[in-house]
Amino acid sequence: MRRGLTLAVGLVMILTGCAPSSPEPSDGRLRVVATTTQVGEAARAVGGDEIRLTVLLRPGAEPHEFELTTAAAAAIERSDLILESGAGLERWLEGMLATIGGRDRLRDMSAGVPLRAPDDPAQADEVDPHWWLTAPNAIVLVEHVRDALSAARPDLASGFAERAAAYVTRLQAADVEIRRLMAEVPPGRRGIVTNHDAIGYFVAEYGLHLVGSVFPSLDVSSEPNPAQLAALADTIRSEGVTAIFSESAVNPRLAQAIAQESGARVVDDPLYTDSLGPPGSGAETLDGMLLHDARVIHDALTAG
Ligand SMILES: [Zn+2]
């Protein structure tokens, strides 16, 4: 078992051509790996200084794919807990854990969240993995992180519970503000076009509707063909959609093309969907991300 693990990590080092990072001395803190920026932020907030946290994805990175680095493999190998977003997002992690072990340390943060089917019937056998994009679901995320950390370190549970409760209060306030903003959007203007099919949970929770997406899929692995792009441009015109929303982690090139074709405009300020924003963006927290997106959508749909 141990030997297989060392071999696998050694192979990764050869493939990436990196030197192994020196093993860090354990200081007794819980070593936690979080996959996405959203899970990482919840772990940072709830765990505070009492955990040693590694977040695999960087702000702005696309979470459907992940290129395993030596540092990531080493962090996973040394971890006490691995927190994943789940709902089929981290397929890249499955294969890795099967090789190097660690499935027993894996916790699925999407457990119990009502997952939605994708809008594209061709993907009917999948679920939409972007469940973190509502305040109620972000609250579930924070509570799952709290429970996972507390189960691993019951002696620290009161601190985890206190910080989680503070975060939940902030998310509840964000939820009220988002509903207030969306209530200002006239019913006839609630159609949304986004870059990829990432915003379905937000749309359903907050009374919008999805007219279409530039990449007609849950990830951005397959580019739309010219006929699909032309059909979307037609729909945008016929539904009177004026704004196409871009996303921080997705290339806006095709969105620009659709905008030209349809007469809509691409909203300059991207939505944070797959990733939180970088430090200082205001969208580097769960409530900050949701409020940012709500304000961008509100301003675009109520303009003019
Ligand atoms: Zn996505």
PDB file of C-alpha atoms and ligand atoms in Angstrom:
ATOM      1  CA  MET A   1       0.000   0.000   0.000  1.00  0.00           C
ATOM      2  CA  ARG A   2       2.656   2.455   1.132  1.00  0.00           C
ATOM      3  CA  ARG A   3       4.916   1.316  -1.679  1.00  0.00           C
ATOM      4  CA  GLY A   4       2.196   1.842  -4.291  1.00  0.00           C
ATOM      5  CA  LEU A   5       1.628   5.321  -2.979  1.00  0.00           C
ATOM      6  CA  THR A   6       5.308   6.241  -3.165  1.00  0.00           C
ATOM      7  CA  LEU A   7       5.530   4.848  -6.675  1.00  0.00           C
ATOM      8  CA  ALA A   8       2.528   6.861  -7.804  1.00  0.00           C
ATOM      9  CA  VAL A   9       3.828  10.095  -6.344  1.00  0.00           C
ATOM     10  CA  GLY A  10       7.244   9.362  -7.830  1.00  0.00           C
ATOM     11  CA  LEU A  11       5.628   8.931 -11.218  1.00  0.00           C
ATOM     12  CA  VAL A  12       3.864  12.261 -10.871  1.00  0.00           C
ATOM     13  CA  MET A  13       7.172  13.926 -10.075  1.00  0.00           C
ATOM     14  CA  ILE A  14       8.728  12.448 -13.185  1.00  0.00           C
ATOM     15  CA  LEU A  15       5.773  13.561 -15.313  1.00  0.00           C
ATOM     16  CA  THR A  16       5.785  17.122 -14.010  1.00  0.00           C
ATOM     17  CA  GLY A  17       9.549  17.355 -13.786  1.00  0.00           C
ATOM     18  CA  CYS A  18       9.426  18.952 -10.355  1.00  0.00           C
ATOM     19  CA  ALA A  19      11.603  18.365  -7.364  1.00  0.00           C
ATOM     20  CA  PRO A  20       9.794  16.830  -4.388  1.00  0.00           C
ATOM     21  CA  SER A  21       8.818  19.345  -1.754  1.00  0.00           C
ATOM     22  CA  SER A  22      10.424  18.632   1.581  1.00  0.00           C
ATOM     23  CA  PRO A  23       8.076  17.019   4.081  1.00  0.00           C
ATOM     24  CA  GLU A  24       6.817  19.605   6.554  1.00  0.00           C
ATOM     25  CA  PRO A  25       6.998  18.789  10.231  1.00  0.00           C
ATOM     26  CA  SER A  26       3.575  18.177  11.689  1.00  0.00           C
ATOM     27  CA  ASP A  27       2.628  20.767  14.302  1.00  0.00           C
ATOM     28  CA  GLY A  28      -0.337  18.775  15.569  1.00  0.00           C
ATOM     29  CA  ARG A  29      -2.884  20.730  13.548  1.00  0.00           C
ATOM     30  CA  LEU A  30      -5.407  18.931  11.373  1.00  0.00           C
ATOM     31  CA  ARG A  31      -4.072  18.817   7.811  1.00  0.00           C
ATOM     32  CA  VAL A  32      -6.965  19.568   5.470  1.00  0.00           C
ATOM     33  CA  VAL A  33      -7.029  19.544   1.682  1.00  0.00           C
ATOM     34  CA  ALA A  34      -9.916  21.351  -0.033  1.00  0.00           C
ATOM     35  CA  THR A  35     -10.416  20.977  -3.754  1.00  0.00           C
ATOM     36  CA  THR A  36     -12.214  24.132  -4.939  1.00  0.00           C
ATOM     37  CA  THR A  37     -11.901  27.782  -3.927  1.00  0.00           C
ATOM     38  CA  GLN A  38     -15.419  27.656  -2.435  1.00  0.00           C
ATOM     39  CA  VAL A  39     -14.748  24.634  -0.242  1.00  0.00           C
ATOM     40  CA  GLY A  40     -11.360  26.104   0.633  1.00  0.00           C
ATOM     41  CA  GLU A  41     -12.917  29.379   1.765  1.00  0.00           C
ATOM     42  CA  ALA A  42     -15.423  27.569   3.987  1.00  0.00           C
ATOM     43  CA  ALA A  43     -12.595  25.510   5.488  1.00  0.00           C
ATOM     44  CA  ARG A  44     -10.427  28.613   6.020  1.00  0.00           C
ATOM     45  CA  ALA A  45     -13.263  30.449   7.754  1.00  0.00           C
ATOM     46  CA  VAL A  46     -14.459  27.564   9.930  1.00  0.00           C
ATOM     47  CA  GLY A  47     -11.064  26.002  10.630  1.00  0.00           C
ATOM     48  CA  GLY A  48      -9.248  29.250  11.323  1.00  0.00           C
ATOM     49  CA  ASP A  49      -5.724  28.811  12.655  1.00  0.00           C
ATOM     50  CA  GLU A  50      -6.599  25.419  14.048  1.00  0.00           C
ATOM     51  CA  ILE A  51      -6.181  23.629  10.733  1.00  0.00           C
ATOM     52  CA  ARG A  52      -3.402  23.498   8.196  1.00  0.00           C
ATOM     53  CA  LEU A  53      -5.185  24.071   4.898  1.00  0.00           C
ATOM     54  CA  THR A  54      -4.175  23.383   1.312  1.00  0.00           C
ATOM     55  CA  VAL A  55      -6.595  24.524  -1.410  1.00  0.00           C
ATOM     56  CA  LEU A  56      -5.857  22.774  -4.686  1.00  0.00           C
ATOM     57  CA  LEU A  57      -7.548  25.198  -7.099  1.00  0.00           C
ATOM     58  CA  ARG A  58      -6.494  28.830  -7.450  1.00  0.00           C
ATOM     59  CA  PRO A  59      -8.930  31.718  -7.942  1.00  0.00           C
ATOM     60  CA  GLY A  60      -9.756  32.002 -11.634  1.00  0.00           C
ATOM     61  CA  ALA A  61      -8.915  28.385 -12.389  1.00  0.00           C
ATOM     62  CA  GLU A  62     -11.492  26.171 -14.022  1.00  0.00           C
ATOM     63  CA  PRO A  63     -12.489  23.338 -11.627  1.00  0.00           C
ATOM     64  CA  HIS A  64     -13.732  20.735 -14.097  1.00  0.00           C
ATOM     65  CA  GLU A  65     -10.142  19.819 -14.932  1.00  0.00           C
ATOM     66  CA  PHE A  66      -7.142  19.852 -12.646  1.00  0.00           C
ATOM     67  CA  GLU A  67      -3.548  19.191 -13.522  1.00  0.00           C
ATOM     68  CA  LEU A  68      -2.086  17.273 -10.647  1.00  0.00           C
ATOM     69  CA  THR A  69       1.135  18.785  -9.371  1.00  0.00           C
ATOM     70  CA  THR A  70       3.739  17.274  -7.096  1.00  0.00           C
ATOM     71  CA  ALA A  71       2.760  19.702  -4.356  1.00  0.00           C
ATOM     72  CA  ALA A  72      -0.913  18.728  -4.671  1.00  0.00           C
ATOM     73  CA  ALA A  73      -0.100  15.028  -4.562  1.00  0.00           C
ATOM     74  CA  ALA A  74       2.099  15.548  -1.514  1.00  0.00           C
ATOM     75  CA  ALA A  75      -0.594  17.578   0.271  1.00  0.00           C
ATOM     76  CA  ILE A  76      -3.167  14.865  -0.410  1.00  0.00           C
ATOM     77  CA  GLU A  77      -0.767  12.171   0.752  1.00  0.00           C
ATOM     78  CA  ARG A  78      -0.100  13.963   4.046  1.00  0.00           C
ATOM     79  CA  SER A  79      -3.698  15.060   4.691  1.00  0.00           C
ATOM     80  CA  ASP A  80      -5.987  14.010   7.519  1.00  0.00           C
ATOM     81  CA  LEU A  81      -9.095  15.130   5.632  1.00  0.00           C
ATOM     82  CA  ILE A  82      -9.901  15.769   1.973  1.00  0.00           C
ATOM     83  CA  LEU A  83     -12.950  17.984   1.403  1.00  0.00           C
ATOM     84  CA  GLU A  84     -14.393  17.808  -2.098  1.00  0.00           C
ATOM     85  CA  SER A  85     -17.219  19.799  -3.659  1.00  0.00           C
ATOM     86  CA  GLY A  86     -18.684  16.597  -5.089  1.00  0.00           C
ATOM     87  CA  ALA A  87     -21.693  16.119  -7.395  1.00  0.00           C
ATOM     88  CA  GLY A  88     -19.366  14.815 -10.095  1.00  0.00           C
ATOM     89  CA  LEU A  89     -17.111  17.877 -10.240  1.00  0.00           C
ATOM     90  CA  GLU A  90     -13.804  16.325  -9.215  1.00  0.00           C
ATOM     91  CA  ARG A  91     -13.564  13.358 -11.526  1.00  0.00           C
ATOM     92  CA  TRP A  92      -9.841  14.098 -11.636  1.00  0.00           C
ATOM     93  CA  LEU A  93      -9.592  13.303  -7.924  1.00  0.00           C
ATOM     94  CA  GLU A  94     -11.271   9.898  -8.162  1.00  0.00           C
ATOM     95  CA  GLY A  95      -8.566   8.352 -10.313  1.00  0.00           C
ATOM     96  CA  MET A  96      -5.857   9.825  -8.203  1.00  0.00           C
ATOM     97  CA  LEU A  97      -7.243   8.536  -4.905  1.00  0.00           C
ATOM     98  CA  ALA A  98      -7.751   5.136  -6.470  1.00  0.00           C
ATOM     99  CA  THR A  99      -4.025   5.116  -7.222  1.00  0.00           C
ATOM    100  CA  ILE A 100      -2.497   6.642  -4.110  1.00  0.00           C
ATOM    101  CA  GLY A 101      -5.186   5.856  -1.548  1.00  0.00           C
ATOM    102  CA  GLY A 102      -7.045   8.238   0.727  1.00  0.00           C
ATOM    103  CA  ARG A 103     -10.680   7.573  -0.145  1.00  0.00           C
ATOM    104  CA  ASP A 104     -11.349   6.972   3.550  1.00  0.00           C
ATOM    105  CA  ARG A 105     -10.299  10.574   4.249  1.00  0.00           C
ATOM    106  CA  LEU A 106     -12.550  12.010   1.534  1.00  0.00           C
ATOM    107  CA  ARG A 107     -15.685  13.975   2.554  1.00  0.00           C
ATOM    108  CA  ASP A 108     -18.335  15.019   0.012  1.00  0.00           C
ATOM    109  CA  MET A 109     -19.571  18.551   0.788  1.00  0.00           C
ATOM    110  CA  SER A 110     -22.543  18.163  -1.590  1.00  0.00           C
ATOM    111  CA  ALA A 111     -24.087  15.375   0.494  1.00  0.00           C
ATOM    112  CA  GLY A 112     -27.780  16.040   1.049  1.00  0.00           C
ATOM    113  CA  VAL A 113     -27.926  19.069  -1.260  1.00  0.00           C
ATOM    114  CA  PRO A 114     -30.862  18.796  -3.698  1.00  0.00           C
ATOM    115  CA  LEU A 115     -28.999  18.532  -7.006  1.00  0.00           C
ATOM    116  CA  ARG A 116     -30.523  19.756 -10.244  1.00  0.00           C
ATOM    117  CA  ALA A 117     -30.493  18.093 -13.641  1.00  0.00           C
ATOM    118  CA  PRO A 118     -28.647  19.934 -16.402  1.00  0.00           C
ATOM    119  CA  ASP A 119     -30.674  22.044 -18.836  1.00  0.00           C
ATOM    120  CA  ASP A 120     -29.202  20.157 -21.781  1.00  0.00           C
ATOM    121  CA  PRO A 121     -31.182  16.900 -22.247  1.00  0.00           C
ATOM    122  CA  ALA A 122     -28.074  15.349 -23.831  1.00  0.00           C
ATOM    123  CA  GLN A 123     -26.481  15.436 -20.371  1.00  0.00           C
ATOM    124  CA  ALA A 124     -29.501  13.987 -18.594  1.00  0.00           C
ATOM    125  CA  ASP A 125     -27.433  11.274 -16.918  1.00  0.00           C
ATOM    126  CA  GLU A 126     -25.376  13.896 -15.072  1.00  0.00           C
ATOM    127  CA  VAL A 127     -26.156  16.332 -12.277  1.00  0.00           C
ATOM    128  CA  ASP A 128     -25.248  19.999 -12.313  1.00  0.00           C
ATOM    129  CA  PRO A 129     -22.187  20.292 -10.035  1.00  0.00           C
ATOM    130  CA  HIS A 130     -22.413  24.096  -9.485  1.00  0.00           C
ATOM    131  CA  TRP A 131     -24.537  23.758  -6.353  1.00  0.00           C
ATOM    132  CA  TRP A 132     -22.583  26.337  -4.270  1.00  0.00           C
ATOM    133  CA  LEU A 133     -24.203  29.256  -6.125  1.00  0.00           C
ATOM    134  CA  THR A 134     -27.072  29.948  -3.724  1.00  0.00           C
ATOM    135  CA  ALA A 135     -26.903  31.249  -0.180  1.00  0.00           C
ATOM    136  CA  PRO A 136     -28.917  28.318   1.271  1.00  0.00           C
ATOM    137  CA  ASN A 137     -26.519  25.845  -0.365  1.00  0.00           C
ATOM    138  CA  ALA A 138     -23.462  27.831   0.742  1.00  0.00           C
ATOM    139  CA  ILE A 139     -24.835  27.539   4.286  1.00  0.00           C
ATOM    140  CA  VAL A 140     -24.969  23.755   3.822  1.00  0.00           C
ATOM    141  CA  LEU A 141     -21.349  23.875   2.662  1.00  0.00           C
ATOM    142  CA  VAL A 142     -20.261  25.749   5.791  1.00  0.00           C
ATOM    143  CA  GLU A 143     -22.186  23.314   8.002  1.00  0.00           C
ATOM    144  CA  HIS A 144     -20.688  20.284   6.237  1.00  0.00           C
ATOM    145  CA  VAL A 145     -17.191  21.696   6.706  1.00  0.00           C
ATOM    146  CA  ARG A 146     -17.960  22.326  10.388  1.00  0.00           C
ATOM    147  CA  ASP A 147     -19.208  18.744  10.829  1.00  0.00           C
ATOM    148  CA  ALA A 148     -16.232  17.190   9.007  1.00  0.00           C
ATOM    149  CA  LEU A 149     -13.705  19.187  11.039  1.00  0.00           C
ATOM    150  CA  SER A 150     -15.536  18.530  14.317  1.00  0.00           C
ATOM    151  CA  ALA A 151     -15.695  14.786  13.683  1.00  0.00           C
ATOM    152  CA  ALA A 152     -11.936  14.767  13.123  1.00  0.00           C
ATOM    153  CA  ARG A 153     -11.142  17.016  16.101  1.00  0.00           C
ATOM    154  CA  PRO A 154     -13.993  16.892  18.647  1.00  0.00           C
ATOM    155  CA  ASP A 155     -11.797  18.787  21.112  1.00  0.00           C
ATOM    156  CA  LEU A 156     -11.946  21.851  18.814  1.00  0.00           C
ATOM    157  CA  ALA A 157     -15.655  21.555  17.949  1.00  0.00           C
ATOM    158  CA  SER A 158     -16.804  24.634  19.874  1.00  0.00           C
ATOM    159  CA  GLY A 159     -14.447  26.921  17.924  1.00  0.00           C
ATOM    160  CA  PHE A 160     -15.526  25.371  14.622  1.00  0.00           C
ATOM    161  CA  ALA A 161     -19.194  25.794  15.606  1.00  0.00           C
ATOM    162  CA  GLU A 162     -18.714  29.429  16.618  1.00  0.00           C
ATOM    163  CA  ARG A 163     -16.982  30.441  13.379  1.00  0.00           C
ATOM    164  CA  ALA A 164     -19.461  28.461  11.264  1.00  0.00           C
ATOM    165  CA  ALA A 165     -22.389  30.201  12.988  1.00  0.00           C
ATOM    166  CA  ALA A 166     -20.884  33.618  12.236  1.00  0.00           C
ATOM    167  CA  TYR A 167     -20.465  32.688   8.569  1.00  0.00           C
ATOM    168  CA  VAL A 168     -24.022  31.342   8.357  1.00  0.00           C
ATOM    169  CA  THR A 169     -25.310  34.654   9.729  1.00  0.00           C
ATOM    170  CA  ARG A 170     -23.446  36.517   6.974  1.00  0.00           C
ATOM    171  CA  LEU A 171     -24.839  34.175   4.317  1.00  0.00           C
ATOM    172  CA  GLN A 172     -28.372  34.650   5.642  1.00  0.00           C
ATOM    173  CA  ALA A 173     -27.927  38.413   5.330  1.00  0.00           C
ATOM    174  CA  ALA A 174     -26.590  37.962   1.789  1.00  0.00           C
ATOM    175  CA  ASP A 175     -29.637  35.855   0.925  1.00  0.00           C
ATOM    176  CA  VAL A 176     -31.987  38.642   2.032  1.00  0.00           C
ATOM    177  CA  GLU A 177     -30.046  41.207  -0.019  1.00  0.00           C
ATOM    178  CA  ILE A 178     -29.972  38.993  -3.135  1.00  0.00           C
ATOM    179  CA  ARG A 179     -33.767  38.501  -2.956  1.00  0.00           C
ATOM    180  CA  ARG A 180     -34.230  42.255  -2.541  1.00  0.00           C
ATOM    181  CA  LEU A 181     -32.082  42.929  -5.644  1.00  0.00           C
ATOM    182  CA  MET A 182     -33.817  40.287  -7.775  1.00  0.00           C
ATOM    183  CA  ALA A 183     -37.250  41.600  -6.776  1.00  0.00           C
ATOM    184  CA  GLU A 184     -36.291  44.867  -8.495  1.00  0.00           C
ATOM    185  CA  VAL A 185     -35.823  43.116 -11.858  1.00  0.00           C
ATOM    186  CA  PRO A 186     -39.069  43.364 -13.887  1.00  0.00           C
ATOM    187  CA  PRO A 187     -40.592  39.907 -14.567  1.00  0.00           C
ATOM    188  CA  GLY A 188     -40.160  40.323 -18.331  1.00  0.00           C
ATOM    189  CA  ARG A 189     -36.425  40.887 -17.998  1.00  0.00           C
ATOM    190  CA  ARG A 190     -35.372  37.883 -15.964  1.00  0.00           C
ATOM    191  CA  GLY A 191     -33.906  35.832 -18.828  1.00  0.00           C
ATOM    192  CA  ILE A 192     -30.215  35.043 -18.429  1.00  0.00           C
ATOM    193  CA  VAL A 193     -27.595  33.984 -20.973  1.00  0.00           C
ATOM    194  CA  THR A 194     -24.273  32.872 -19.541  1.00  0.00           C
ATOM    195  CA  ASN A 195     -21.022  31.518 -20.842  1.00  0.00           C
ATOM    196  CA  HIS A 196     -21.458  27.951 -19.648  1.00  0.00           C
ATOM    197  CA  ASP A 197     -24.270  26.173 -17.852  1.00  0.00           C
ATOM    198  CA  ALA A 198     -23.071  27.143 -14.375  1.00  0.00           C
ATOM    199  CA  ILE A 199     -25.728  29.388 -12.920  1.00  0.00           C
ATOM    200  CA  GLY A 200     -28.735  27.076 -12.851  1.00  0.00           C
ATOM    201  CA  TYR A 201     -28.961  26.917  -9.055  1.00  0.00           C
ATOM    202  CA  PHE A 202     -28.821  30.695  -8.694  1.00  0.00           C
ATOM    203  CA  VAL A 203     -31.396  31.131 -11.468  1.00  0.00           C
ATOM    204  CA  ALA A 204     -33.815  28.650  -9.891  1.00  0.00           C
ATOM    205  CA  GLU A 205     -33.386  29.934  -6.322  1.00  0.00           C
ATOM    206  CA  TYR A 206     -33.759  33.602  -7.133  1.00  0.00           C
ATOM    207  CA  GLY A 207     -36.563  33.616  -9.703  1.00  0.00           C
ATOM    208  CA  LEU A 208     -34.633  34.115 -12.933  1.00  0.00           C
ATOM    209  CA  HIS A 209     -34.722  31.864 -15.977  1.00  0.00           C
ATOM    210  CA  LEU A 210     -31.946  30.533 -18.159  1.00  0.00           C
ATOM    211  CA  VAL A 211     -32.431  31.383 -21.828  1.00  0.00           C
ATOM    212  CA  GLY A 212     -29.262  29.618 -22.918  1.00  0.00           C
ATOM    213  CA  SER A 213     -25.531  29.328 -22.500  1.00  0.00           C
ATOM    214  CA  VAL A 214     -22.704  29.814 -24.934  1.00  0.00           C
ATOM    215  CA  PHE A 215     -21.079  26.521 -24.050  1.00  0.00           C
ATOM    216  CA  PRO A 216     -24.183  24.309 -23.991  1.00  0.00           C
ATOM    217  CA  SER A 217     -22.774  22.061 -21.296  1.00  0.00           C
ATOM    218  CA  LEU A 218     -21.898  21.795 -17.631  1.00  0.00           C
ATOM    219  CA  ASP A 219     -18.206  22.169 -18.364  1.00  0.00           C
ATOM    220  CA  VAL A 220     -16.345  23.855 -21.197  1.00  0.00           C
ATOM    221  CA  SER A 221     -14.866  20.754 -22.783  1.00  0.00           C
ATOM    222  CA  SER A 222     -17.002  20.838 -25.924  1.00  0.00           C
ATOM    223  CA  GLU A 223     -17.224  24.005 -28.008  1.00  0.00           C
ATOM    224  CA  PRO A 224     -20.597  24.781 -29.567  1.00  0.00           C
ATOM    225  CA  ASN A 225     -20.835  24.351 -33.340  1.00  0.00           C
ATOM    226  CA  PRO A 226     -21.847  27.229 -35.667  1.00  0.00           C
ATOM    227  CA  ALA A 227     -25.449  25.972 -35.906  1.00  0.00           C
ATOM    228  CA  GLN A 228     -25.772  25.963 -32.095  1.00  0.00           C
ATOM    229  CA  LEU A 229     -24.320  29.470 -31.901  1.00  0.00           C
ATOM    230  CA  ALA A 230     -26.719  30.734 -34.581  1.00  0.00           C
ATOM    231  CA  ALA A 231     -29.669  29.127 -32.786  1.00  0.00           C
ATOM    232  CA  LEU A 232     -28.680  30.785 -29.502  1.00  0.00           C
ATOM    233  CA  ALA A 233     -28.357  34.175 -31.245  1.00  0.00           C
ATOM    234  CA  ASP A 234     -31.890  33.680 -32.638  1.00  0.00           C
ATOM    235  CA  THR A 235     -33.235  32.832 -29.187  1.00  0.00           C
ATOM    236  CA  ILE A 236     -31.520  35.868 -27.667  1.00  0.00           C
ATOM    237  CA  ARG A 237     -33.150  38.115 -30.283  1.00  0.00           C
ATOM    238  CA  SER A 238     -36.598  36.539 -30.005  1.00  0.00           C
ATOM    239  CA  GLU A 239     -36.617  36.655 -26.182  1.00  0.00           C
ATOM    240  CA  GLY A 240     -35.320  40.216 -26.161  1.00  0.00           C
ATOM    241  CA  VAL A 241     -32.284  39.366 -24.042  1.00  0.00           C
ATOM    242  CA  THR A 242     -29.964  42.364 -23.849  1.00  0.00           C
ATOM    243  CA  ALA A 243     -27.098  41.046 -21.742  1.00  0.00           C
ATOM    244  CA  ILE A 244     -24.814  38.033 -21.961  1.00  0.00           C
ATOM    245  CA  PHE A 245     -22.950  37.292 -18.749  1.00  0.00           C
ATOM    246  CA  SER A 246     -19.344  36.205 -18.866  1.00  0.00           C
ATOM    247  CA  GLU A 247     -17.629  34.240 -16.126  1.00  0.00           C
ATOM    248  CA  SER A 248     -14.287  34.804 -14.478  1.00  0.00           C
ATOM    249  CA  ALA A 249     -12.945  31.340 -15.254  1.00  0.00           C
ATOM    250  CA  VAL A 250     -14.219  30.981 -18.832  1.00  0.00           C
ATOM    251  CA  ASN A 251     -12.799  32.564 -22.004  1.00  0.00           C
ATOM    252  CA  PRO A 252     -15.296  35.214 -23.258  1.00  0.00           C
ATOM    253  CA  ARG A 253     -14.334  34.911 -26.955  1.00  0.00           C
ATOM    254  CA  LEU A 254     -17.449  32.975 -28.048  1.00  0.00           C
ATOM    255  CA  ALA A 255     -19.708  35.150 -25.897  1.00  0.00           C
ATOM    256  CA  GLN A 256     -18.385  38.189 -27.789  1.00  0.00           C
ATOM    257  CA  ALA A 257     -19.184  36.497 -31.099  1.00  0.00           C
ATOM    258  CA  ILE A 258     -22.748  35.704 -30.002  1.00  0.00           C
ATOM    259  CA  ALA A 259     -23.196  39.262 -28.793  1.00  0.00           C
ATOM    260  CA  GLN A 260     -22.213  40.652 -32.177  1.00  0.00           C
ATOM    261  CA  GLU A 261     -24.515  38.226 -33.914  1.00  0.00           C
ATOM    262  CA  SER A 262     -27.528  38.887 -31.691  1.00  0.00           C
ATOM    263  CA  GLY A 263     -27.201  42.562 -30.817  1.00  0.00           C
ATOM    264  CA  ALA A 264     -26.936  41.834 -27.084  1.00  0.00           C
ATOM    265  CA  ARG A 265     -23.899  43.001 -25.145  1.00  0.00           C
ATOM    266  CA  VAL A 266     -21.432  41.077 -23.021  1.00  0.00           C
ATOM    267  CA  VAL A 267     -21.497  42.414 -19.474  1.00  0.00           C
ATOM    268  CA  ASP A 268     -17.966  43.633 -18.682  1.00  0.00           C
ATOM    269  CA  ASP A 269     -17.934  42.568 -15.062  1.00  0.00           C
ATOM    270  CA  PRO A 270     -17.719  38.756 -15.082  1.00  0.00           C
ATOM    271  CA  LEU A 271     -19.796  36.552 -12.804  1.00  0.00           C
ATOM    272  CA  TYR A 272     -17.951  34.395 -10.324  1.00  0.00           C
ATOM    273  CA  THR A 273     -19.322  30.906 -10.864  1.00  0.00           C
ATOM    274  CA  ASP A 274     -16.676  28.176 -11.008  1.00  0.00           C
ATOM    275  CA  SER A 275     -14.239  30.084  -8.831  1.00  0.00           C
ATOM    276  CA  LEU A 276     -14.239  32.685  -6.095  1.00  0.00           C
ATOM    277  CA  GLY A 277     -12.540  35.975  -6.885  1.00  0.00           C
ATOM    278  CA  PRO A 278      -8.929  36.769  -6.025  1.00  0.00           C
ATOM    279  CA  PRO A 279      -8.116  38.478  -2.703  1.00  0.00           C
ATOM    280  CA  GLY A 280      -9.322  42.081  -2.750  1.00  0.00           C
ATOM    281  CA  SER A 281     -11.975  41.469  -5.431  1.00  0.00           C
ATOM    282  CA  GLY A 282     -14.814  41.473  -2.908  1.00  0.00           C
ATOM    283  CA  ALA A 283     -15.782  38.050  -4.258  1.00  0.00           C
ATOM    284  CA  GLU A 284     -13.158  36.080  -2.346  1.00  0.00           C
ATOM    285  CA  THR A 285     -15.766  34.906   0.186  1.00  0.00           C
ATOM    286  CA  LEU A 286     -18.931  32.856  -0.359  1.00  0.00           C
ATOM    287  CA  ASP A 287     -21.256  35.749   0.503  1.00  0.00           C
ATOM    288  CA  GLY A 288     -19.034  38.162  -1.442  1.00  0.00           C
ATOM    289  CA  MET A 289     -19.240  35.942  -4.545  1.00  0.00           C
ATOM    290  CA  LEU A 290     -23.036  35.666  -4.344  1.00  0.00           C
ATOM    291  CA  LEU A 291     -23.555  39.378  -3.700  1.00  0.00           C
ATOM    292  CA  HIS A 292     -21.192  40.304  -6.534  1.00  0.00           C
ATOM    293  CA  ASP A 293     -23.098  38.096  -8.962  1.00  0.00           C
ATOM    294  CA  ALA A 294     -26.468  39.379  -7.766  1.00  0.00           C
ATOM    295  CA  ARG A 295     -25.388  43.015  -8.201  1.00  0.00           C
ATOM    296  CA  VAL A 296     -23.930  42.414 -11.676  1.00  0.00           C
ATOM    297  CA  ILE A 297     -27.111  40.611 -12.769  1.00  0.00           C
ATOM    298  CA  HIS A 298     -29.357  43.222 -11.164  1.00  0.00           C
ATOM    299  CA  ASP A 299     -27.521  46.135 -12.766  1.00  0.00           C
ATOM    300  CA  ALA A 300     -27.442  44.521 -16.226  1.00  0.00           C
ATOM    301  CA  LEU A 301     -31.102  43.459 -16.202  1.00  0.00           C
ATOM    302  CA  THR A 302     -32.427  46.774 -14.864  1.00  0.00           C
ATOM    303  CA  ALA A 303     -30.242  49.037 -17.059  1.00  0.00           C
ATOM    304  CA  GLY A 304     -31.724  51.114 -19.864  1.00  0.00           C
TER     305      GLY A 304
HETATM  306 ZN    ZN B   1     -18.382  25.065 -14.258  1.00  0.00          ZN
END
